[in-house]
PDB file of C-alpha atoms in Angstrom:
ATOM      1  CA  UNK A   1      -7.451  16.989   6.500  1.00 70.00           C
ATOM      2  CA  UNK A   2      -5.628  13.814   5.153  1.00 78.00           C
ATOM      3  CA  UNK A   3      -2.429  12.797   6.712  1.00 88.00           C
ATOM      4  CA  UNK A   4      -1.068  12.313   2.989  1.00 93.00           C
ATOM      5  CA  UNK A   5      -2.619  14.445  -0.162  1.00 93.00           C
ATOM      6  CA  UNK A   6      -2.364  13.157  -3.290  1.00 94.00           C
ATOM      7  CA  UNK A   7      -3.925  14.310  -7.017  1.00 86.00           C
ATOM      8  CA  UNK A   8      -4.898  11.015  -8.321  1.00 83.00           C
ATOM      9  CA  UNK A   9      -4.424  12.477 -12.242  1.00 86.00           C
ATOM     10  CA  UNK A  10      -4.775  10.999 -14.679  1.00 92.00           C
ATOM     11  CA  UNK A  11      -2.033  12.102 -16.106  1.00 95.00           C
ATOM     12  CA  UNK A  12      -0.783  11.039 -19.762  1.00 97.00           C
ATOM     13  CA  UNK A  13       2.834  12.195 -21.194  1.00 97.00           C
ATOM     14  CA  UNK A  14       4.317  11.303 -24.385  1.00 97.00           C
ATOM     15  CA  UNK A  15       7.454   9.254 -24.260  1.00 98.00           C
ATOM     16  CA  UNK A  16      10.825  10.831 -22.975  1.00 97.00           C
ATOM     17  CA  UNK A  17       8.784  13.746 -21.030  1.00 97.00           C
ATOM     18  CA  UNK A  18      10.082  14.530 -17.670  1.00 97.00           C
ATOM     19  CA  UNK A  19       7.347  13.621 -15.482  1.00 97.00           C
ATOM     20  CA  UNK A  20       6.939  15.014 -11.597  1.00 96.00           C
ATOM     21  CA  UNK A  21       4.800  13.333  -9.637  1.00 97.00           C
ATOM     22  CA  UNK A  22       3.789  15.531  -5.737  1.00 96.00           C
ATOM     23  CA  UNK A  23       2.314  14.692  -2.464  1.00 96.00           C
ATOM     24  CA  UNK A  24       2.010  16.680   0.984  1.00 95.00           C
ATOM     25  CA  UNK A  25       1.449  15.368   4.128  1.00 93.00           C
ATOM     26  CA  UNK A  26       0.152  17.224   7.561  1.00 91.00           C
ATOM     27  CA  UNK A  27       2.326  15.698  10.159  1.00 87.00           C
ATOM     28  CA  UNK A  28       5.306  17.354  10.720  1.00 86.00           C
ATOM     29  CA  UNK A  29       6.201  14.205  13.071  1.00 84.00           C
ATOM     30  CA  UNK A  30       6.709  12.144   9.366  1.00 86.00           C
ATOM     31  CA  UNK A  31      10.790  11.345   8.896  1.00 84.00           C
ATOM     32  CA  UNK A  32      10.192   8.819   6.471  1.00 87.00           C
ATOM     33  CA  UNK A  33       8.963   8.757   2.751  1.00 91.00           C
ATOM     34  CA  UNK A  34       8.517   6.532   0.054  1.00 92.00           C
ATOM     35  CA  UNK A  35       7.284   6.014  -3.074  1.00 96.00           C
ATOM     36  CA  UNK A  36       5.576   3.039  -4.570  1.00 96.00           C
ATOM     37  CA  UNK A  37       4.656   1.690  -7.648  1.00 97.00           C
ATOM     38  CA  UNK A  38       1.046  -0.790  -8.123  1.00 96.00           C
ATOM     39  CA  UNK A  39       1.024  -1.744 -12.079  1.00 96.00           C
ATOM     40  CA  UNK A  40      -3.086  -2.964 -12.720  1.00 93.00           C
ATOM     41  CA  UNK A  41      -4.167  -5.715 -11.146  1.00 91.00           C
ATOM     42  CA  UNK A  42      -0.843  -6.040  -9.168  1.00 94.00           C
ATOM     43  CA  UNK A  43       0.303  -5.077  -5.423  1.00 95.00           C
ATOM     44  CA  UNK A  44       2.702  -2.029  -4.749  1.00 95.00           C
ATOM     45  CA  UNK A  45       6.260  -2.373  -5.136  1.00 95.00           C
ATOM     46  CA  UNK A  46       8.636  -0.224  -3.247  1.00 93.00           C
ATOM     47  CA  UNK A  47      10.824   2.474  -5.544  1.00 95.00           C
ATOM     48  CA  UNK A  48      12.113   4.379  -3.728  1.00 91.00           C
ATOM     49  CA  UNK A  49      12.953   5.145  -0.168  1.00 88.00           C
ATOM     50  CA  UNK A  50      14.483   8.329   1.350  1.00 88.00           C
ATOM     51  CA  UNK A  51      14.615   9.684   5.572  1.00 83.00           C
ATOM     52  CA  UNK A  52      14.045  12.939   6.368  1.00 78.00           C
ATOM     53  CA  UNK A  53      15.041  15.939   3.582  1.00 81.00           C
ATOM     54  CA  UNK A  54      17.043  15.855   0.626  1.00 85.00           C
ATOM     55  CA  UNK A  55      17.098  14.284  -2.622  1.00 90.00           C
ATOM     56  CA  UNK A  56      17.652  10.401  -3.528  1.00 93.00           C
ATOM     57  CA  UNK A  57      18.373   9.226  -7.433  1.00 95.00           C
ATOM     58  CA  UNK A  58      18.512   5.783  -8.456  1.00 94.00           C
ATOM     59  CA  UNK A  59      18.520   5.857 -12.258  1.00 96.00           C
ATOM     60  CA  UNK A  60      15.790   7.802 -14.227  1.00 97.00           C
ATOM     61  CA  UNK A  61      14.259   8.086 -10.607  1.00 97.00           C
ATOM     62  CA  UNK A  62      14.705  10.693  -8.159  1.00 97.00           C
ATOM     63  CA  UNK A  63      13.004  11.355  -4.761  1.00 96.00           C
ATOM     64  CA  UNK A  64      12.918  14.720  -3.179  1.00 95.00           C
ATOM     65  CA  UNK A  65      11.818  15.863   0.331  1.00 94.00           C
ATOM     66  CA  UNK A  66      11.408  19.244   1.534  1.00 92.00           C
ATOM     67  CA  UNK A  67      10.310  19.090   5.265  1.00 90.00           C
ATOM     68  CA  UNK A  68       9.912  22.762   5.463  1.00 91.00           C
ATOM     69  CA  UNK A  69       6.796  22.763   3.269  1.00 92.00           C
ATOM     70  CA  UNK A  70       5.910  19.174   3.795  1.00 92.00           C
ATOM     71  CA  UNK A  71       6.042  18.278   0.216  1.00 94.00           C
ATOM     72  CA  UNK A  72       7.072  14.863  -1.756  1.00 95.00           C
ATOM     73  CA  UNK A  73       8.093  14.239  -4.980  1.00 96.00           C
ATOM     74  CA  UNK A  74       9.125  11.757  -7.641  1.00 97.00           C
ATOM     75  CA  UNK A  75      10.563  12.817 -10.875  1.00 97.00           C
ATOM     76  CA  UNK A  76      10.844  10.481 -13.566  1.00 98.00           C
ATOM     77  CA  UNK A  77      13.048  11.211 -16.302  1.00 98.00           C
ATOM     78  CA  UNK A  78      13.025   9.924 -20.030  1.00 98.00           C
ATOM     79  CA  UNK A  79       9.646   7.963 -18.997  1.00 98.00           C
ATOM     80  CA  UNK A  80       8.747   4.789 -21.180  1.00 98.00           C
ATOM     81  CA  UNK A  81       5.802   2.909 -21.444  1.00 97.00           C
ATOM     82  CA  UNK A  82       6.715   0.665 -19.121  1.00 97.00           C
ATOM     83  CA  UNK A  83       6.484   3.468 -16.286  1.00 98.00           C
ATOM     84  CA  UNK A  84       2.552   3.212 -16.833  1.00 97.00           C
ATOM     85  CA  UNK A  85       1.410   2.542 -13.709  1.00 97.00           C
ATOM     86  CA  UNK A  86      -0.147   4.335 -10.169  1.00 96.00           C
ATOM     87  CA  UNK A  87       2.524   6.301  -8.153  1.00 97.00           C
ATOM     88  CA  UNK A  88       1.558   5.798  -4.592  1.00 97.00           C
ATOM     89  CA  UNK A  89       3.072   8.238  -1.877  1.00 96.00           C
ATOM     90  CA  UNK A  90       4.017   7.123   1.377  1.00 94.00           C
ATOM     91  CA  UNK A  91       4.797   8.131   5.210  1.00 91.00           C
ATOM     92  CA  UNK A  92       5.713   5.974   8.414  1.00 83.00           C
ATOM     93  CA  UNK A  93       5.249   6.732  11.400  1.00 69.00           C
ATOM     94  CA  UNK A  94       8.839   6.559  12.990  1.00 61.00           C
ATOM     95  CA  UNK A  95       9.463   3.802  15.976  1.00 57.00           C
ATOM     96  CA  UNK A  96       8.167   0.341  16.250  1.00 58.00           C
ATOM     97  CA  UNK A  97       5.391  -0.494  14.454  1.00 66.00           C
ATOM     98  CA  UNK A  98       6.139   0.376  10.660  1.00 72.00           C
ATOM     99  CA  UNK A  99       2.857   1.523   9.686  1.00 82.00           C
ATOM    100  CA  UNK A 100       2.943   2.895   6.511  1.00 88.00           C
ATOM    101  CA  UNK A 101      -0.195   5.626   5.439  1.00 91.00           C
ATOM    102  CA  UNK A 102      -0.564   6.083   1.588  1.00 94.00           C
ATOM    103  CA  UNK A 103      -1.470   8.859  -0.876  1.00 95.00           C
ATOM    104  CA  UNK A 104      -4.757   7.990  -3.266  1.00 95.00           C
ATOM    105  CA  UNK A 105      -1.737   7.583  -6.044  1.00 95.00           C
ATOM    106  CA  UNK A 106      -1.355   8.852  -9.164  1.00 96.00           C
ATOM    107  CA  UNK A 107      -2.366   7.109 -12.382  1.00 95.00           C
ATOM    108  CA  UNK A 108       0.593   7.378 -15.309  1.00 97.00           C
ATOM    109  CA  UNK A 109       0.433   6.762 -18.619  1.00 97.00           C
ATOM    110  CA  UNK A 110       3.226   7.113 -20.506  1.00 97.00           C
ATOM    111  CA  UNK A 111       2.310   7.214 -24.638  1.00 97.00           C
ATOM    112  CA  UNK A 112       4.478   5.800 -27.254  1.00 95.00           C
TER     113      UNK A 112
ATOM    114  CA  UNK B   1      12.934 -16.435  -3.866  1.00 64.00           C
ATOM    115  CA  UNK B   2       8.750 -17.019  -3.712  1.00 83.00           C
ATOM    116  CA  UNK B   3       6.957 -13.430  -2.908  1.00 94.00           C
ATOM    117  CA  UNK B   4       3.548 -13.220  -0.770  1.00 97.00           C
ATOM    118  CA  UNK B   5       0.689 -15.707  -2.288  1.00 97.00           C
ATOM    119  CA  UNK B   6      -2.723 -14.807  -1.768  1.00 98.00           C
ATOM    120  CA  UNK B   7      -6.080 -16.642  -2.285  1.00 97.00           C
ATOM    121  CA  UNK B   8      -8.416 -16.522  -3.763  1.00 97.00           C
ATOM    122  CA  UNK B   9      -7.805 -13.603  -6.255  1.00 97.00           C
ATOM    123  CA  UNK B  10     -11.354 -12.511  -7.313  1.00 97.00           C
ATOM    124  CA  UNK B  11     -14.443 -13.327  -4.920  1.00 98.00           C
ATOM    125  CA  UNK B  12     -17.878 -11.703  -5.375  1.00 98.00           C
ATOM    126  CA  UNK B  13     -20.885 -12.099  -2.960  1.00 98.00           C
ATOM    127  CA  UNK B  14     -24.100 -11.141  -1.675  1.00 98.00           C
ATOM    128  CA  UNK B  15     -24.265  -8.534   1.421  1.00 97.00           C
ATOM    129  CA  UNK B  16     -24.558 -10.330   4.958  1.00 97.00           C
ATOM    130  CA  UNK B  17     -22.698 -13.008   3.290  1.00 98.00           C
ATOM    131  CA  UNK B  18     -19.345 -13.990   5.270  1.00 98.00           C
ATOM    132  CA  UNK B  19     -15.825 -14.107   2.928  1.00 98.00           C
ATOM    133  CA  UNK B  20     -12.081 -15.479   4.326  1.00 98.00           C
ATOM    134  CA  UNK B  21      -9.049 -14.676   2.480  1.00 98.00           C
ATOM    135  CA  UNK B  22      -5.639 -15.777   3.087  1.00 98.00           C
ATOM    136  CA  UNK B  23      -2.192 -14.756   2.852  1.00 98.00           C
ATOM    137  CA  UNK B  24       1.027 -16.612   2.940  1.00 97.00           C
ATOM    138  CA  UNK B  25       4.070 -14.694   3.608  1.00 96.00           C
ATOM    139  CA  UNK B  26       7.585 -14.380   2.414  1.00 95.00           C
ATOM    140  CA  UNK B  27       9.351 -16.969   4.106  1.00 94.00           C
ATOM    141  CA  UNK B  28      11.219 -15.896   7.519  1.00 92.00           C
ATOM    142  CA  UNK B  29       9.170 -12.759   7.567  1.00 93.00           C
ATOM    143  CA  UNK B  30       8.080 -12.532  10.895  1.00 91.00           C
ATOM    144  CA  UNK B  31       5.515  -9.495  10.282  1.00 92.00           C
ATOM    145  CA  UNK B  32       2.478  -9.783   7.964  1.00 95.00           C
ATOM    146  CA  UNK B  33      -0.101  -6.919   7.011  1.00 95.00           C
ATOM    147  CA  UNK B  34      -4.004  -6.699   5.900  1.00 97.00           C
ATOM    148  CA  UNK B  35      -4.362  -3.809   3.791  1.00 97.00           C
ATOM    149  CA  UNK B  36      -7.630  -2.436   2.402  1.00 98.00           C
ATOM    150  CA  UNK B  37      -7.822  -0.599  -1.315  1.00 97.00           C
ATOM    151  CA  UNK B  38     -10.575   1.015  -2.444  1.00 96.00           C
ATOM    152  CA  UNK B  39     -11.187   1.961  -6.087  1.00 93.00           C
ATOM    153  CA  UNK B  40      -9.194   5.209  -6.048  1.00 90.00           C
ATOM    154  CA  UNK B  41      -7.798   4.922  -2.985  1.00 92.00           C
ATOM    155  CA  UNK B  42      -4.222   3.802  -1.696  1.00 94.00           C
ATOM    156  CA  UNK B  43      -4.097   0.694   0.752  1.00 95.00           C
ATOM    157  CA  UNK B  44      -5.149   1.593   4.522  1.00 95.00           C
ATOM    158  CA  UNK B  45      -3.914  -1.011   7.396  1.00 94.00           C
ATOM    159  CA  UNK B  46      -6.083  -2.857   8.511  1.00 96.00           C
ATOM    160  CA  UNK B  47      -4.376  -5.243  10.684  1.00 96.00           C
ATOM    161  CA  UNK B  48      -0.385  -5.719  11.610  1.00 94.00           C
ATOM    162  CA  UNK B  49       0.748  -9.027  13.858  1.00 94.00           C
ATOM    163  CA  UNK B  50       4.568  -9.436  14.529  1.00 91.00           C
ATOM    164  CA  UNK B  51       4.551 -13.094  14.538  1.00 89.00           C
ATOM    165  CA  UNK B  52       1.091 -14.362  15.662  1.00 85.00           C
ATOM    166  CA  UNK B  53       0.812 -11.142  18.495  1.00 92.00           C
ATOM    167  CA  UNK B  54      -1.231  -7.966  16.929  1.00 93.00           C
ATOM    168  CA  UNK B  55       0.549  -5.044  16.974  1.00 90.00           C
ATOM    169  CA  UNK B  56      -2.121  -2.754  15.189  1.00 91.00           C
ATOM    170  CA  UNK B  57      -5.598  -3.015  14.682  1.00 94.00           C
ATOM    171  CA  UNK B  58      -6.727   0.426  15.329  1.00 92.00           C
ATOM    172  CA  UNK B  59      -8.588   0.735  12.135  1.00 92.00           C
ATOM    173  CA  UNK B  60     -10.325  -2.972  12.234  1.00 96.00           C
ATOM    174  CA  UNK B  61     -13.671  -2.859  11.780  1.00 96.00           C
ATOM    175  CA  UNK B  62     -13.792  -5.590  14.414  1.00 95.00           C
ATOM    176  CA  UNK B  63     -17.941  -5.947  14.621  1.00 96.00           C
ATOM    177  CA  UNK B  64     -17.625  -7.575  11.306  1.00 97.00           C
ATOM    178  CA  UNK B  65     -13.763  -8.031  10.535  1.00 98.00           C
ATOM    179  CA  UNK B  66     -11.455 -10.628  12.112  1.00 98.00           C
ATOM    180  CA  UNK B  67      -8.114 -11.929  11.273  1.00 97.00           C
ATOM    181  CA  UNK B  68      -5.524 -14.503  13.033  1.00 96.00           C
ATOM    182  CA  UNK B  69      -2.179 -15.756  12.050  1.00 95.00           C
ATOM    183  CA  UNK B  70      -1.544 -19.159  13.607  1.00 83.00           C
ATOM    184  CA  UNK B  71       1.935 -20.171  14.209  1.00 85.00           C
ATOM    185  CA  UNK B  72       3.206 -16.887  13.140  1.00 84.00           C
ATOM    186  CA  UNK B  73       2.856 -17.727   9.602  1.00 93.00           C
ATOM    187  CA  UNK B  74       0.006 -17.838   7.051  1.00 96.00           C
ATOM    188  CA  UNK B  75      -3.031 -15.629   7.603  1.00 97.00           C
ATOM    189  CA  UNK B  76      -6.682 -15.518   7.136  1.00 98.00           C
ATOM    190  CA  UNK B  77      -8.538 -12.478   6.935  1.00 98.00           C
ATOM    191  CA  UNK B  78     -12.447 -12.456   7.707  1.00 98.00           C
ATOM    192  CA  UNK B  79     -15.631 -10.509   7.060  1.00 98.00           C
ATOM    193  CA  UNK B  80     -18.784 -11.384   8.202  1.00 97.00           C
ATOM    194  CA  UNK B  81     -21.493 -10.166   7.383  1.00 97.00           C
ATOM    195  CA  UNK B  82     -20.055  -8.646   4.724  1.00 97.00           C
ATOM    196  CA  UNK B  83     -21.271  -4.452   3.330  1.00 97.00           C
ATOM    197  CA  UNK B  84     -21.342  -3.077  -0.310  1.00 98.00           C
ATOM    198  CA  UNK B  85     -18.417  -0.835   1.180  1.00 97.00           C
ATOM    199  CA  UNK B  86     -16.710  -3.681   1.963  1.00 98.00           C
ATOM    200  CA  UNK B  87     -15.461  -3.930  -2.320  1.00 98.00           C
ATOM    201  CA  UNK B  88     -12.398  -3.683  -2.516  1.00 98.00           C
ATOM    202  CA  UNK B  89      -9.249  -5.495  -3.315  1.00 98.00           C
ATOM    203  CA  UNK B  90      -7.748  -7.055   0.199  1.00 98.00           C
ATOM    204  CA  UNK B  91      -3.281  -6.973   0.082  1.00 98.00           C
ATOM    205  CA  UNK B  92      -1.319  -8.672   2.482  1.00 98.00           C
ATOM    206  CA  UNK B  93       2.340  -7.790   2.783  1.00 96.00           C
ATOM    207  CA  UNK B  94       5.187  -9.130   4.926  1.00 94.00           C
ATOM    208  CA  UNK B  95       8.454  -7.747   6.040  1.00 92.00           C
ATOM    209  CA  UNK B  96      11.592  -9.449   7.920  1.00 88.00           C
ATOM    210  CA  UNK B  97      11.142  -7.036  10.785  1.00 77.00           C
ATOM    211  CA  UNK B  98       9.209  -3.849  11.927  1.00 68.00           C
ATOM    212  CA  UNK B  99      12.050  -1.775  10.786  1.00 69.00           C
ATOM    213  CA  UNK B 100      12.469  -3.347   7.238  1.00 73.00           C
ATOM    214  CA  UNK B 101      10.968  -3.351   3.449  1.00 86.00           C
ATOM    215  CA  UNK B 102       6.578  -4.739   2.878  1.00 91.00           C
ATOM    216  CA  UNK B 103       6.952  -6.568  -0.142  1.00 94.00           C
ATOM    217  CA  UNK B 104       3.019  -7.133  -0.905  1.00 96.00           C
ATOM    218  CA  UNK B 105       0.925 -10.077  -2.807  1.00 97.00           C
ATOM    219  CA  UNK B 106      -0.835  -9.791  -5.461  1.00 96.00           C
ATOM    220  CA  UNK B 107      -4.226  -8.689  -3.712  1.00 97.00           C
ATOM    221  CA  UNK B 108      -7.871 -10.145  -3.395  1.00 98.00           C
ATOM    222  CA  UNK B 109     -10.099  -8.247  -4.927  1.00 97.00           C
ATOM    223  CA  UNK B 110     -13.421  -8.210  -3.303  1.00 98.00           C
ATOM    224  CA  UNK B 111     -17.046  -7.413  -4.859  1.00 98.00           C
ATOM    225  CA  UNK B 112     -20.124  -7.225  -2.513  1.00 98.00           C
ATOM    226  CA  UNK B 113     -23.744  -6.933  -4.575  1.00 97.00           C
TER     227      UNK B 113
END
């Protein structure tokens, strides 16, 4: 089993959908999640960043964490074109060395 | 403020053939990354030094892969001989400290025929 499952999509949406993007990971050990975003041909860029359970917004963004079932998400609202891009889930392991283990990401497109 | 340069950005060659990338950090991070991507895949670690120590290398394929970072800053990654399962596209990130943000370059991307 992967420490970090993630469907890799494709998924297409029409402009302004609501989009909700999932992940689960094994390790109950996990207290930190984020999400990142890698636009073609580009290195990941960190969107969001939440500890342990609960929700985070930051704009049209929000990150939720329910530890209970071990499930991630990132919901995207009023998506644009420019939110075309792979969603990739992440864990650390907590303590000194920061090592961050990644979902296979999710391919968006958003369509005008 | 510059973000993490790496070099070259496209390499193909032969299998058995040896390949170096490198990576030159945010400056003042004192932690620098080697991630693998494959096609489909998100990055794995490959390497992680805090400064020019290794902290990780647990999943360093270290028959063929090697990697230094002299004088705790830039960073050259290394495969010889180089695998077809060795295509893929190489990222280096960097972070102030263990505990903070990877802000990642740009990536090498790697083909092996």
């Amino acid at each position: 089993q992967k420490e970090v499952e993630q469907d890799p999509g494709p998924l297409s949406v029409p402009e302004g959908a609501i989009v909700s993007l999932n992940c689960t990971y094994s390790n109950s050990a996990f207290q930190y999640f984020m999400w990142y975003r890698q636009y073609s041909r580009k290195g990941p860029e960190l969107l969001m960043y939440t500890y342990s359970s609960g929700n985070k917004e930051d704009g049209r963004f929000t990150a939720q964490v329910d530890k209970s079932s071990k499930y991630i998400s990132l919901f995207i609202r009023d998506s644009q074109p420019s939110d075309s891009a792979t969603y990739l889930c992440a864990t650390e392991w907590s303590g000194a060395t920061n090592k961050l283990i990644f979902g296979t990401g999710t391919l968006l497109a958003v369509q005008p | 403020e510059a973000g993490v340069a790496q070099s070259p950005r496209y390499k193909i060659i032969e299998k058995r053939q040896s390949v170096a990338f490198w990576c030159n950090p945010i400056s003042g991070h004192a932690t620098l990354y080697w991630y693998q991507q494959i096609l489909g895949q998100g990055p794995k670690l490959l390497i992680q030094f805090q400064n020019n120590g290794v902290v990780d290398d647990s999943q360093l394929p270290k028959d063929r892969f090697s990697a230094e970072r002299l004088k705790g800053v830039d960073s050259t990654l290394k495969i010889q001989p180089a695998k077809l399962e060795d295509s893929a596209v190489y990222l280096c990130a960097s972070s102030a400290g263990t505990a903070n943000e990877q802000y990642f370059g740009p990536g090498t991307r790697l083909t092996v025929t």
